[in-house]
Amino acid sequence: MSDSDSFIEEVTEEVRRDQLYKYVRKYGWIAVLLVVGAVGVTGYLEWQKASLASDAQARGDQFAAALDAPEPSARADALAALTPEAGPAAVIVDLRRAAELAEAGDIDGAVAAYDAVASSDAGPIYTELARLKSVILQGTAMDAAARQAVLDDLAAPGAIYRPLALEQQAISALAADDKDAAIALYTELVQDSEATDALRNRASQVLVALGAEIPATSQLLSE
């Protein structure tokens, strides 16, 4: 390499270095802001997580305190005073309040609370439960055709609470003195793999009381 080439290289390198320094002086603050911003975002996210956890803990404490009231009516009032954000927590509070109203003997209030959840957009796991609870509470006081329509919907194949709805259909059949329909429904319940053991046992006991045959254990296991 000639001296002139070496000199040109040194000058070029010096120019690059000067340009780099100029860029740093001109735009370096942007990099600093980006770093500070990244740290700030991370800190904010951590604070947000801690804040959400704290809020959830506070809401849980309020819910527990409401359930500590000695009487169901007082518990219902305490639950009504809670103001959780819309979502599963609010729906659970509403469902529990409806249950407390029912225990306190305020059937109309409980039915209204269940119906409010049933007509909400809370999702089928909550709305269908609320519909079922409302039907159970109203019993024979509910219009027979309307009751049957709700139960038919809740007892459809694939419905979340189908076994419980089948049991209510069987109870309605007994109330209407339709023994054959009741036996058919209770037999279906005993054979339903989705029914709980407690529910199948109840169905078996009613079948015995009605003088009907209970499916053999081997038949149940084959379902």
PDB file of C-alpha atoms in Angstrom:
ATOM      1  CA  MET A   1       0.000   0.000   0.000  1.00  0.00           C
ATOM      2  CA  SER A   2       1.411   3.394  -0.979  1.00  0.00           C
ATOM      3  CA  ASP A   3       1.759   6.288   1.412  1.00  0.00           C
ATOM      4  CA  SER A   4      -0.967   8.132  -0.485  1.00  0.00           C
ATOM      5  CA  ASP A   5      -3.364   5.197  -0.142  1.00  0.00           C
ATOM      6  CA  SER A   6      -2.578   4.940   3.562  1.00  0.00           C
ATOM      7  CA  PHE A   7      -3.156   8.631   3.993  1.00  0.00           C
ATOM      8  CA  ILE A   8      -6.499   8.438   2.168  1.00  0.00           C
ATOM      9  CA  GLU A   9      -7.585   5.529   4.377  1.00  0.00           C
ATOM     10  CA  GLU A  10      -6.691   7.422   7.542  1.00  0.00           C
ATOM     11  CA  VAL A  11      -8.566  10.490   6.355  1.00  0.00           C
ATOM     12  CA  THR A  12     -11.590   8.390   5.396  1.00  0.00           C
ATOM     13  CA  GLU A  13     -11.591   6.695   8.808  1.00  0.00           C
ATOM     14  CA  GLU A  14     -11.307  10.057  10.526  1.00  0.00           C
ATOM     15  CA  VAL A  15     -14.239  11.394   8.497  1.00  0.00           C
ATOM     16  CA  ARG A  16     -16.323   8.359   9.460  1.00  0.00           C
ATOM     17  CA  ARG A  17     -15.434   8.879  13.111  1.00  0.00           C
ATOM     18  CA  ASP A  18     -16.381  12.550  12.923  1.00  0.00           C
ATOM     19  CA  GLN A  19     -19.687  11.647  11.261  1.00  0.00           C
ATOM     20  CA  LEU A  20     -20.387   9.072  13.965  1.00  0.00           C
ATOM     21  CA  TYR A  21     -19.769  11.646  16.705  1.00  0.00           C
ATOM     22  CA  LYS A  22     -22.032  14.105  14.908  1.00  0.00           C
ATOM     23  CA  TYR A  23     -24.770  11.484  14.661  1.00  0.00           C
ATOM     24  CA  VAL A  24     -24.392  10.647  18.339  1.00  0.00           C
ATOM     25  CA  ARG A  25     -24.575  14.322  19.315  1.00  0.00           C
ATOM     26  CA  LYS A  26     -27.529  14.888  17.005  1.00  0.00           C
ATOM     27  CA  TYR A  27     -29.554  11.717  17.541  1.00  0.00           C
ATOM     28  CA  GLY A  28     -28.162  10.161  20.690  1.00  0.00           C
ATOM     29  CA  TRP A  29     -30.983  11.622  22.779  1.00  0.00           C
ATOM     30  CA  ILE A  30     -33.417   9.463  20.798  1.00  0.00           C
ATOM     31  CA  ALA A  31     -31.602   6.309  21.864  1.00  0.00           C
ATOM     32  CA  VAL A  32     -31.602   7.533  25.452  1.00  0.00           C
ATOM     33  CA  LEU A  33     -35.331   8.179  25.269  1.00  0.00           C
ATOM     34  CA  LEU A  34     -35.919   4.735  23.796  1.00  0.00           C
ATOM     35  CA  VAL A  35     -34.001   3.111  26.643  1.00  0.00           C
ATOM     36  CA  VAL A  36     -35.758   5.220  29.254  1.00  0.00           C
ATOM     37  CA  GLY A  37     -39.078   4.510  27.535  1.00  0.00           C
ATOM     38  CA  ALA A  38     -38.468   0.771  27.566  1.00  0.00           C
ATOM     39  CA  VAL A  39     -37.602   0.890  31.247  1.00  0.00           C
ATOM     40  CA  GLY A  40     -40.651   3.058  31.872  1.00  0.00           C
ATOM     41  CA  VAL A  41     -42.986   0.678  30.029  1.00  0.00           C
ATOM     42  CA  THR A  42     -41.597  -2.288  31.948  1.00  0.00           C
ATOM     43  CA  GLY A  43     -42.055  -0.430  35.205  1.00  0.00           C
ATOM     44  CA  TYR A  44     -45.594   0.576  34.269  1.00  0.00           C
ATOM     45  CA  LEU A  45     -46.523  -2.998  33.353  1.00  0.00           C
ATOM     46  CA  GLU A  46     -45.160  -4.253  36.662  1.00  0.00           C
ATOM     47  CA  TRP A  47     -47.083  -1.547  38.501  1.00  0.00           C
ATOM     48  CA  GLN A  48     -50.234  -2.421  36.553  1.00  0.00           C
ATOM     49  CA  LYS A  49     -49.890  -6.100  37.456  1.00  0.00           C
ATOM     50  CA  ALA A  50     -49.439  -5.236  41.119  1.00  0.00           C
ATOM     51  CA  SER A  51     -52.386  -2.838  40.984  1.00  0.00           C
ATOM     52  CA  LEU A  52     -54.661  -5.433  39.369  1.00  0.00           C
ATOM     53  CA  ALA A  53     -53.614  -8.040  41.922  1.00  0.00           C
ATOM     54  CA  SER A  54     -54.295  -5.575  44.728  1.00  0.00           C
ATOM     55  CA  ASP A  55     -57.722  -4.703  43.285  1.00  0.00           C
ATOM     56  CA  ALA A  56     -58.602  -8.378  42.907  1.00  0.00           C
ATOM     57  CA  GLN A  57     -57.572  -9.032  46.499  1.00  0.00           C
ATOM     58  CA  ALA A  58     -59.692  -6.110  47.690  1.00  0.00           C
ATOM     59  CA  ARG A  59     -62.729  -7.344  45.753  1.00  0.00           C
ATOM     60  CA  GLY A  60     -62.218 -10.835  47.131  1.00  0.00           C
ATOM     61  CA  ASP A  61     -62.069  -9.458  50.664  1.00  0.00           C
ATOM     62  CA  GLN A  62     -65.278  -7.481  50.093  1.00  0.00           C
ATOM     63  CA  PHE A  63     -67.031 -10.568  48.738  1.00  0.00           C
ATOM     64  CA  ALA A  64     -65.901 -12.649  51.715  1.00  0.00           C
ATOM     65  CA  ALA A  65     -66.997  -9.920  54.134  1.00  0.00           C
ATOM     66  CA  ALA A  66     -70.451  -9.820  52.511  1.00  0.00           C
ATOM     67  CA  LEU A  67     -70.830 -13.570  53.011  1.00  0.00           C
ATOM     68  CA  ASP A  68     -69.903 -13.218  56.685  1.00  0.00           C
ATOM     69  CA  ALA A  69     -73.212 -11.479  57.427  1.00  0.00           C
ATOM     70  CA  PRO A  70     -75.318 -13.636  59.781  1.00  0.00           C
ATOM     71  CA  GLU A  71     -78.598 -13.639  57.825  1.00  0.00           C
ATOM     72  CA  PRO A  72     -79.247 -14.376  54.140  1.00  0.00           C
ATOM     73  CA  SER A  73     -81.120 -11.100  53.680  1.00  0.00           C
ATOM     74  CA  ALA A  74     -78.154  -9.195  55.122  1.00  0.00           C
ATOM     75  CA  ARG A  75     -75.795 -11.121  52.862  1.00  0.00           C
ATOM     76  CA  ALA A  76     -77.965 -10.262  49.858  1.00  0.00           C
ATOM     77  CA  ASP A  77     -77.909  -6.572  50.807  1.00  0.00           C
ATOM     78  CA  ALA A  78     -74.137  -6.635  51.281  1.00  0.00           C
ATOM     79  CA  LEU A  79     -73.654  -8.316  47.913  1.00  0.00           C
ATOM     80  CA  ALA A  80     -75.926  -5.750  46.253  1.00  0.00           C
ATOM     81  CA  ALA A  81     -73.636  -3.011  47.581  1.00  0.00           C
ATOM     82  CA  LEU A  82     -70.615  -4.481  45.807  1.00  0.00           C
ATOM     83  CA  THR A  83     -69.669  -2.894  42.487  1.00  0.00           C
ATOM     84  CA  PRO A  84     -67.296  -5.251  40.683  1.00  0.00           C
ATOM     85  CA  GLU A  85     -66.322  -4.498  37.111  1.00  0.00           C
ATOM     86  CA  ALA A  86     -68.430  -6.131  34.427  1.00  0.00           C
ATOM     87  CA  GLY A  87     -67.337  -9.692  33.800  1.00  0.00           C
ATOM     88  CA  PRO A  88     -67.307 -13.078  35.529  1.00  0.00           C
ATOM     89  CA  ALA A  89     -66.768 -11.553  38.983  1.00  0.00           C
ATOM     90  CA  ALA A  90     -69.893  -9.409  38.659  1.00  0.00           C
ATOM     91  CA  VAL A  91     -71.948 -12.363  37.402  1.00  0.00           C
ATOM     92  CA  ILE A  92     -70.811 -14.550  40.299  1.00  0.00           C
ATOM     93  CA  VAL A  93     -71.816 -11.823  42.750  1.00  0.00           C
ATOM     94  CA  ASP A  94     -75.249 -11.579  41.087  1.00  0.00           C
ATOM     95  CA  LEU A  95     -75.771 -15.345  41.158  1.00  0.00           C
ATOM     96  CA  ARG A  96     -74.770 -15.564  44.807  1.00  0.00           C
ATOM     97  CA  ARG A  97     -77.047 -12.652  45.668  1.00  0.00           C
ATOM     98  CA  ALA A  98     -79.949 -14.433  43.953  1.00  0.00           C
ATOM     99  CA  ALA A  99     -79.220 -17.560  46.004  1.00  0.00           C
ATOM    100  CA  GLU A 100     -79.186 -15.528  49.225  1.00  0.00           C
ATOM    101  CA  LEU A 101     -82.495 -13.890  48.311  1.00  0.00           C
ATOM    102  CA  ALA A 102     -84.003 -17.328  47.722  1.00  0.00           C
ATOM    103  CA  GLU A 103     -82.715 -18.540  51.089  1.00  0.00           C
ATOM    104  CA  ALA A 104     -84.210 -15.448  52.715  1.00  0.00           C
ATOM    105  CA  GLY A 105     -87.600 -16.343  51.227  1.00  0.00           C
ATOM    106  CA  ASP A 106     -87.663 -13.534  48.675  1.00  0.00           C
ATOM    107  CA  ILE A 107     -88.527 -15.773  45.742  1.00  0.00           C
ATOM    108  CA  ASP A 108     -89.674 -12.937  43.495  1.00  0.00           C
ATOM    109  CA  GLY A 109     -86.441 -11.038  44.125  1.00  0.00           C
ATOM    110  CA  ALA A 110     -84.359 -14.151  43.515  1.00  0.00           C
ATOM    111  CA  VAL A 111     -86.175 -14.967  40.277  1.00  0.00           C
ATOM    112  CA  ALA A 112     -85.702 -11.388  39.086  1.00  0.00           C
ATOM    113  CA  ALA A 113     -81.982 -11.591  39.875  1.00  0.00           C
ATOM    114  CA  TYR A 114     -81.614 -14.911  38.063  1.00  0.00           C
ATOM    115  CA  ASP A 115     -83.591 -13.638  35.083  1.00  0.00           C
ATOM    116  CA  ALA A 116     -81.317 -10.578  34.879  1.00  0.00           C
ATOM    117  CA  VAL A 117     -78.271 -12.833  34.596  1.00  0.00           C
ATOM    118  CA  ALA A 118     -80.085 -15.124  32.145  1.00  0.00           C
ATOM    119  CA  SER A 119     -80.784 -12.210  29.799  1.00  0.00           C
ATOM    120  CA  SER A 120     -77.243 -10.832  30.019  1.00  0.00           C
ATOM    121  CA  ASP A 121     -74.286 -11.523  27.738  1.00  0.00           C
ATOM    122  CA  ALA A 122     -72.370 -13.297  30.493  1.00  0.00           C
ATOM    123  CA  GLY A 123     -71.918 -16.493  28.492  1.00  0.00           C
ATOM    124  CA  PRO A 124     -73.868 -19.778  28.489  1.00  0.00           C
ATOM    125  CA  ILE A 125     -72.157 -21.255  31.546  1.00  0.00           C
ATOM    126  CA  TYR A 126     -73.760 -18.469  33.601  1.00  0.00           C
ATOM    127  CA  THR A 127     -76.901 -17.633  31.633  1.00  0.00           C
ATOM    128  CA  GLU A 128     -78.078 -21.241  31.347  1.00  0.00           C
ATOM    129  CA  LEU A 129     -77.440 -21.811  35.044  1.00  0.00           C
ATOM    130  CA  ALA A 130     -79.491 -18.714  35.846  1.00  0.00           C
ATOM    131  CA  ARG A 131     -82.352 -19.922  33.618  1.00  0.00           C
ATOM    132  CA  LEU A 132     -82.320 -23.311  35.313  1.00  0.00           C
ATOM    133  CA  LYS A 133     -82.261 -21.784  38.799  1.00  0.00           C
ATOM    134  CA  SER A 134     -85.155 -19.492  37.897  1.00  0.00           C
ATOM    135  CA  VAL A 135     -87.249 -22.420  36.634  1.00  0.00           C
ATOM    136  CA  ILE A 136     -86.487 -24.473  39.751  1.00  0.00           C
ATOM    137  CA  LEU A 137     -87.414 -21.612  42.073  1.00  0.00           C
ATOM    138  CA  GLN A 138     -90.686 -20.853  40.310  1.00  0.00           C
ATOM    139  CA  GLY A 139     -91.762 -24.485  40.269  1.00  0.00           C
ATOM    140  CA  THR A 140     -95.402 -25.061  39.469  1.00  0.00           C
ATOM    141  CA  ALA A 141     -96.105 -21.340  39.890  1.00  0.00           C
ATOM    142  CA  MET A 142     -94.508 -20.846  36.481  1.00  0.00           C
ATOM    143  CA  ASP A 143     -96.643 -21.205  33.390  1.00  0.00           C
ATOM    144  CA  ALA A 144     -96.435 -24.886  32.425  1.00  0.00           C
ATOM    145  CA  ALA A 145     -95.852 -24.246  28.727  1.00  0.00           C
ATOM    146  CA  ALA A 146     -93.183 -21.627  29.400  1.00  0.00           C
ATOM    147  CA  ARG A 147     -91.489 -23.906  31.925  1.00  0.00           C
ATOM    148  CA  GLN A 148     -91.479 -26.808  29.471  1.00  0.00           C
ATOM    149  CA  ALA A 149     -90.057 -24.617  26.704  1.00  0.00           C
ATOM    150  CA  VAL A 150     -87.146 -23.503  28.890  1.00  0.00           C
ATOM    151  CA  LEU A 151     -86.445 -27.039  30.092  1.00  0.00           C
ATOM    152  CA  ASP A 152     -86.594 -28.428  26.555  1.00  0.00           C
ATOM    153  CA  ASP A 153     -83.941 -25.922  25.566  1.00  0.00           C
ATOM    154  CA  LEU A 154     -81.753 -26.644  28.600  1.00  0.00           C
ATOM    155  CA  ALA A 155     -82.126 -30.423  28.147  1.00  0.00           C
ATOM    156  CA  ALA A 156     -81.104 -30.408  24.483  1.00  0.00           C
ATOM    157  CA  PRO A 157     -78.151 -32.679  23.590  1.00  0.00           C
ATOM    158  CA  GLY A 158     -74.897 -30.896  24.323  1.00  0.00           C
ATOM    159  CA  ALA A 159     -76.443 -28.358  26.680  1.00  0.00           C
ATOM    160  CA  ILE A 160     -74.240 -27.558  29.666  1.00  0.00           C
ATOM    161  CA  TYR A 161     -76.759 -28.459  32.373  1.00  0.00           C
ATOM    162  CA  ARG A 162     -78.672 -31.131  30.451  1.00  0.00           C
ATOM    163  CA  PRO A 163     -78.814 -33.755  33.278  1.00  0.00           C
ATOM    164  CA  LEU A 164     -80.216 -31.218  35.754  1.00  0.00           C
ATOM    165  CA  ALA A 165     -82.757 -30.044  33.193  1.00  0.00           C
ATOM    166  CA  LEU A 166     -83.798 -33.665  32.564  1.00  0.00           C
ATOM    167  CA  GLU A 167     -84.399 -34.073  36.282  1.00  0.00           C
ATOM    168  CA  GLN A 168     -86.632 -31.003  36.284  1.00  0.00           C
ATOM    169  CA  GLN A 169     -88.531 -32.381  33.301  1.00  0.00           C
ATOM    170  CA  ALA A 170     -89.072 -35.610  35.221  1.00  0.00           C
ATOM    171  CA  ILE A 171     -90.324 -33.649  38.234  1.00  0.00           C
ATOM    172  CA  SER A 172     -92.741 -31.766  35.974  1.00  0.00           C
ATOM    173  CA  ALA A 173     -93.979 -35.073  34.553  1.00  0.00           C
ATOM    174  CA  LEU A 174     -94.632 -36.385  38.065  1.00  0.00           C
ATOM    175  CA  ALA A 175     -96.482 -33.186  38.963  1.00  0.00           C
ATOM    176  CA  ALA A 176     -98.663 -33.718  35.881  1.00  0.00           C
ATOM    177  CA  ASP A 177     -99.307 -37.364  36.891  1.00  0.00           C
ATOM    178  CA  ASP A 178     -97.519 -38.552  33.754  1.00  0.00           C
ATOM    179  CA  LYS A 179     -95.845 -41.582  35.330  1.00  0.00           C
ATOM    180  CA  ASP A 180     -94.646 -43.106  32.080  1.00  0.00           C
ATOM    181  CA  ALA A 181     -92.893 -39.905  30.997  1.00  0.00           C
ATOM    182  CA  ALA A 182     -91.324 -39.548  34.448  1.00  0.00           C
ATOM    183  CA  ILE A 183     -90.016 -43.130  34.376  1.00  0.00           C
ATOM    184  CA  ALA A 184     -88.578 -42.621  30.896  1.00  0.00           C
ATOM    185  CA  LEU A 185     -86.796 -39.436  31.965  1.00  0.00           C
ATOM    186  CA  TYR A 186     -85.430 -40.888  35.213  1.00  0.00           C
ATOM    187  CA  THR A 187     -84.251 -43.986  33.337  1.00  0.00           C
ATOM    188  CA  GLU A 188     -82.469 -41.742  30.856  1.00  0.00           C
ATOM    189  CA  LEU A 189     -80.841 -39.934  33.773  1.00  0.00           C
ATOM    190  CA  VAL A 190     -79.602 -43.157  35.352  1.00  0.00           C
ATOM    191  CA  GLN A 191     -77.977 -44.051  32.032  1.00  0.00           C
ATOM    192  CA  ASP A 192     -76.556 -40.586  31.377  1.00  0.00           C
ATOM    193  CA  SER A 193     -72.758 -40.657  31.646  1.00  0.00           C
ATOM    194  CA  GLU A 194     -72.716 -36.882  32.124  1.00  0.00           C
ATOM    195  CA  ALA A 195     -74.918 -37.044  35.231  1.00  0.00           C
ATOM    196  CA  THR A 196     -73.209 -36.966  38.608  1.00  0.00           C
ATOM    197  CA  ASP A 197     -73.339 -39.977  40.910  1.00  0.00           C
ATOM    198  CA  ALA A 198     -75.635 -38.053  43.256  1.00  0.00           C
ATOM    199  CA  LEU A 199     -78.038 -37.278  40.425  1.00  0.00           C
ATOM    200  CA  ARG A 200     -78.075 -40.876  39.174  1.00  0.00           C
ATOM    201  CA  ASN A 201     -78.695 -42.082  42.725  1.00  0.00           C
ATOM    202  CA  ARG A 202     -81.654 -39.718  43.082  1.00  0.00           C
ATOM    203  CA  ALA A 203     -83.066 -40.946  39.792  1.00  0.00           C
ATOM    204  CA  SER A 204     -82.634 -44.572  40.878  1.00  0.00           C
ATOM    205  CA  GLN A 205     -84.446 -43.922  44.150  1.00  0.00           C
ATOM    206  CA  VAL A 206     -87.395 -42.357  42.341  1.00  0.00           C
ATOM    207  CA  LEU A 207     -87.531 -45.282  39.917  1.00  0.00           C
ATOM    208  CA  VAL A 208     -87.675 -47.666  42.879  1.00  0.00           C
ATOM    209  CA  ALA A 209     -90.468 -45.599  44.432  1.00  0.00           C
ATOM    210  CA  LEU A 210     -92.364 -45.709  41.137  1.00  0.00           C
ATOM    211  CA  GLY A 211     -91.952 -49.477  40.907  1.00  0.00           C
ATOM    212  CA  ALA A 212     -89.888 -49.214  37.744  1.00  0.00           C
ATOM    213  CA  GLU A 213     -86.872 -51.252  36.727  1.00  0.00           C
ATOM    214  CA  ILE A 214     -83.415 -49.796  37.209  1.00  0.00           C
ATOM    215  CA  PRO A 215     -80.891 -50.424  34.407  1.00  0.00           C
ATOM    216  CA  ALA A 216     -78.332 -53.070  35.377  1.00  0.00           C
ATOM    217  CA  THR A 217     -74.830 -51.970  36.339  1.00  0.00           C
ATOM    218  CA  SER A 218     -73.358 -53.705  33.288  1.00  0.00           C
ATOM    219  CA  GLN A 219     -75.727 -51.724  31.092  1.00  0.00           C
ATOM    220  CA  LEU A 220     -74.672 -48.468  32.737  1.00  0.00           C
ATOM    221  CA  LEU A 221     -71.001 -49.225  32.229  1.00  0.00           C
ATOM    222  CA  SER A 222     -71.560 -49.964  28.571  1.00  0.00           C
ATOM    223  CA  GLU A 223     -73.039 -46.511  27.945  1.00  0.00           C
TER     224      GLU A 223
END
